[in-house]
mmCIF file of C-alpha atoms in Angstrom:
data_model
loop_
_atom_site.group_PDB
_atom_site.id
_atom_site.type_symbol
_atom_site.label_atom_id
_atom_site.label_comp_id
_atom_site.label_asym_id
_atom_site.label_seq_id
_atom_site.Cartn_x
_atom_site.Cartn_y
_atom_site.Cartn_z
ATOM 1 C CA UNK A 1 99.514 -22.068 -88.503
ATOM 2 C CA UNK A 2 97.888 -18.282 -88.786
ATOM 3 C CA UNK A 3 95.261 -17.877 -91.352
ATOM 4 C CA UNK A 4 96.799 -14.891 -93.776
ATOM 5 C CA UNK A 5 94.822 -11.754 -94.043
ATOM 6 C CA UNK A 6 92.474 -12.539 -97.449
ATOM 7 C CA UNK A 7 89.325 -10.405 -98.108
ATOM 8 C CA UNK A 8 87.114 -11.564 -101.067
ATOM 9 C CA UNK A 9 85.254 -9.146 -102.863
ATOM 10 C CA UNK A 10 81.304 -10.123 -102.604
ATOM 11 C CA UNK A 11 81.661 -10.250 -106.482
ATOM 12 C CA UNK A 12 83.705 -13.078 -106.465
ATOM 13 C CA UNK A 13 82.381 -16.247 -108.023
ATOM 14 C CA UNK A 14 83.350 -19.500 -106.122
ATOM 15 C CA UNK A 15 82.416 -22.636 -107.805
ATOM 16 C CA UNK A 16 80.065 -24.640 -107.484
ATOM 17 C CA UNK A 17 78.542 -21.883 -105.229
ATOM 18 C CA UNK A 18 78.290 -19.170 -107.585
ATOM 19 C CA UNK A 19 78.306 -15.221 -106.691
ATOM 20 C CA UNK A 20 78.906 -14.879 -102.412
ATOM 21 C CA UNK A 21 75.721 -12.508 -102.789
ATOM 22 C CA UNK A 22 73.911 -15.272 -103.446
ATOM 23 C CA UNK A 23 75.661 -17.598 -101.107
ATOM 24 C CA UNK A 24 74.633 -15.307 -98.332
ATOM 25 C CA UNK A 25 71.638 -14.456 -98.936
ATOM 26 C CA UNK A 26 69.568 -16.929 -96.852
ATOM 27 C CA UNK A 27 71.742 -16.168 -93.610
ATOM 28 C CA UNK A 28 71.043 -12.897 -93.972
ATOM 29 C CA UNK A 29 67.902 -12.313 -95.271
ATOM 30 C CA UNK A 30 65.681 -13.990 -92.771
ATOM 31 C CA UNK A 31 67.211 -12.631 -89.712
ATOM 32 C CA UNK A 32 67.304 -9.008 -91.356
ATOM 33 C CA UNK A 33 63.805 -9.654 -92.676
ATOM 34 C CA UNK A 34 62.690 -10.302 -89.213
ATOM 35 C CA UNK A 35 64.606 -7.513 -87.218
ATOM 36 C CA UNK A 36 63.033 -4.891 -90.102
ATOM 37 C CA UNK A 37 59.879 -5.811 -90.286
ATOM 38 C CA UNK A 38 57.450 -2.998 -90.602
ATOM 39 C CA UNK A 39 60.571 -0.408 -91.004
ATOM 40 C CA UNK A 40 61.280 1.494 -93.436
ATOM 41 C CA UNK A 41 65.178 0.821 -95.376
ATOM 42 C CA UNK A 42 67.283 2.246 -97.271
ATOM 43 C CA UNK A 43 69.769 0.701 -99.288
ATOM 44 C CA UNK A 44 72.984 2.441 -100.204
ATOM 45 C CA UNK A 45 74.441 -0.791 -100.923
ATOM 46 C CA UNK A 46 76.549 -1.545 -103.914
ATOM 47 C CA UNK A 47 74.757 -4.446 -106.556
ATOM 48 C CA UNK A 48 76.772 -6.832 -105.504
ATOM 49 C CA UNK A 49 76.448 -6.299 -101.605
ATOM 50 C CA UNK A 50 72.798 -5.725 -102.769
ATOM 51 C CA UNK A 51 72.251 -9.464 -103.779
ATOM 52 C CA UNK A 52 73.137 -10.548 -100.325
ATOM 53 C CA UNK A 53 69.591 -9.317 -98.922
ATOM 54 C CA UNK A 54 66.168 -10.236 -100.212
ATOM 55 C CA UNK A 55 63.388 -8.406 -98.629
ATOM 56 C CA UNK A 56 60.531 -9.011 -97.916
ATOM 57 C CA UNK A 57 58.633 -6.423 -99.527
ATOM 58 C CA UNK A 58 55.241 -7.578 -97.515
ATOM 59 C CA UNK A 59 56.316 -7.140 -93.980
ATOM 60 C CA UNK A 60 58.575 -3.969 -94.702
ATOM 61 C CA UNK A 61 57.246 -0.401 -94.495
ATOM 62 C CA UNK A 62 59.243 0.193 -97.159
ATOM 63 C CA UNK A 63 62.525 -0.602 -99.190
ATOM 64 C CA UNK A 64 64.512 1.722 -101.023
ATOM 65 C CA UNK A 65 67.714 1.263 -103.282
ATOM 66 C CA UNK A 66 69.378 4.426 -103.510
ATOM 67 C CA UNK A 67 72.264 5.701 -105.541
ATOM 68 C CA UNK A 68 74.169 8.772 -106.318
ATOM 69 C CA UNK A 69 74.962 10.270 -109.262
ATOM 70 C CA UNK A 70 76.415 12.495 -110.799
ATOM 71 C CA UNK A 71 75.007 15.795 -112.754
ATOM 72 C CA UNK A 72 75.170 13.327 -115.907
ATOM 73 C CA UNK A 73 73.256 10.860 -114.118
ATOM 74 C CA UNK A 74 76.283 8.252 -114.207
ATOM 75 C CA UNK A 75 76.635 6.543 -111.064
ATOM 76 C CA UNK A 76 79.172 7.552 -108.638
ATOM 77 C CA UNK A 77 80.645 4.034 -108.304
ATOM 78 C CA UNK A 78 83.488 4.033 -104.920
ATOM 79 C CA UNK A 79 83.967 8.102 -105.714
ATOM 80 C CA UNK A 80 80.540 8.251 -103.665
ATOM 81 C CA UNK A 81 81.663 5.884 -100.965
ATOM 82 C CA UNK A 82 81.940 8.719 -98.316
ATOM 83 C CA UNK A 83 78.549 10.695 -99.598
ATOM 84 C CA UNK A 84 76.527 7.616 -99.271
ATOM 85 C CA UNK A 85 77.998 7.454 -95.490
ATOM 86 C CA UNK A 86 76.914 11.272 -95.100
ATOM 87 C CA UNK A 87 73.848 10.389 -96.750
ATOM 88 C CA UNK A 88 73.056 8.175 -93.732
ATOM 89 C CA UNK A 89 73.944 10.445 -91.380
ATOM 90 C CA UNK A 90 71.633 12.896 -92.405
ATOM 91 C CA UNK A 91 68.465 10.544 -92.983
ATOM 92 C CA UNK A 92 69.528 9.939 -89.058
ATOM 93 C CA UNK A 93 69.809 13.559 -87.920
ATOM 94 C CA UNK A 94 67.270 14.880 -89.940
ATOM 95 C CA UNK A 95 64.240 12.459 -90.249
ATOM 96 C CA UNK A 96 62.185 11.836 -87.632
ATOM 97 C CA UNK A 97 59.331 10.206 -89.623
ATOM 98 C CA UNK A 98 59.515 7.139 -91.913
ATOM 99 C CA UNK A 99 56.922 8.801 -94.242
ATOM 100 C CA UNK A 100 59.864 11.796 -95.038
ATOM 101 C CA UNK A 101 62.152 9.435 -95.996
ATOM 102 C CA UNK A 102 61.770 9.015 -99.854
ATOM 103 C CA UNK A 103 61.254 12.944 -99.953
ATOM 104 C CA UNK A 104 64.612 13.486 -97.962
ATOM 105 C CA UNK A 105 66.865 11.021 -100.077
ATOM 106 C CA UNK A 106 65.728 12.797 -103.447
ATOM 107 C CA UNK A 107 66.761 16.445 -101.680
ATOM 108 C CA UNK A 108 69.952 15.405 -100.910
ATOM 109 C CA UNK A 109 72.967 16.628 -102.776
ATOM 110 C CA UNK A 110 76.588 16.471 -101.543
ATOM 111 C CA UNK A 111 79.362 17.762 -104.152
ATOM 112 C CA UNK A 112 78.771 16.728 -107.542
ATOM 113 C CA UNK A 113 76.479 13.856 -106.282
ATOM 114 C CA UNK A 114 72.443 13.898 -105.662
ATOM 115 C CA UNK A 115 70.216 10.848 -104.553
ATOM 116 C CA UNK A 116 68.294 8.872 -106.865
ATOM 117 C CA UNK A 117 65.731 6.405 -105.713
ATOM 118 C CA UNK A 118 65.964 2.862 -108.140
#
């Protein structure tokens, strides 16, 4: 029989497992932790993508969780979705050094949104 189409949210809380974040996170975390090492990252991620991924803070350059909000400072929540993707494109066009990085995520602005570093 076909599986049916069924996407659950990384939110979700699946007992006795708990939070998928948290199910997750040893899969992901070592191989990411590996591939990354000594790179700088930034993380546009949502909290509860967020929890999937532990780094390790030693053998990367650097880690940053970044948001956007709004001229309130409220977060931008899924409204941001697409200026967190144009975020990323310009830290990729526009940054050729690692060391720019934090300074280019805090002068970004798109709409109503601007970059904060967490």
């Amino acid at each position: 029989d076909p599986v049916p189409d069924y996407r659950l949210k990384m939110g979700a809380r699946l007992e006795p497992t708990g939070q998928l974040g948290g199910w997750w996170r040893d899969s992901v975390s070592a191989p990411l932790n590996e591939v990354l090492a000594g790179c700088t990252v930034v993380d546009p991620l949502p909290q509860e993508h967020r929890a999937a991924f532990l780094p390790d803070r030693g053998s990367l350059a650097a880690y940053l969780c970044v948001n956007l909000v709004d001229a309130n400072g409220a977060s931008g929540g899924h409204a941001a979705k697409a200026a967190k993707g144009r975020l990323v494109r310009h830290l990729v066009e526009t940054c050729p050094m690692s060391s720019r990085v934090p300074q280019t995520v805090m002068a970004f602005r798109d709409g109503p949104y601007r970059a904060v570093i967490e």
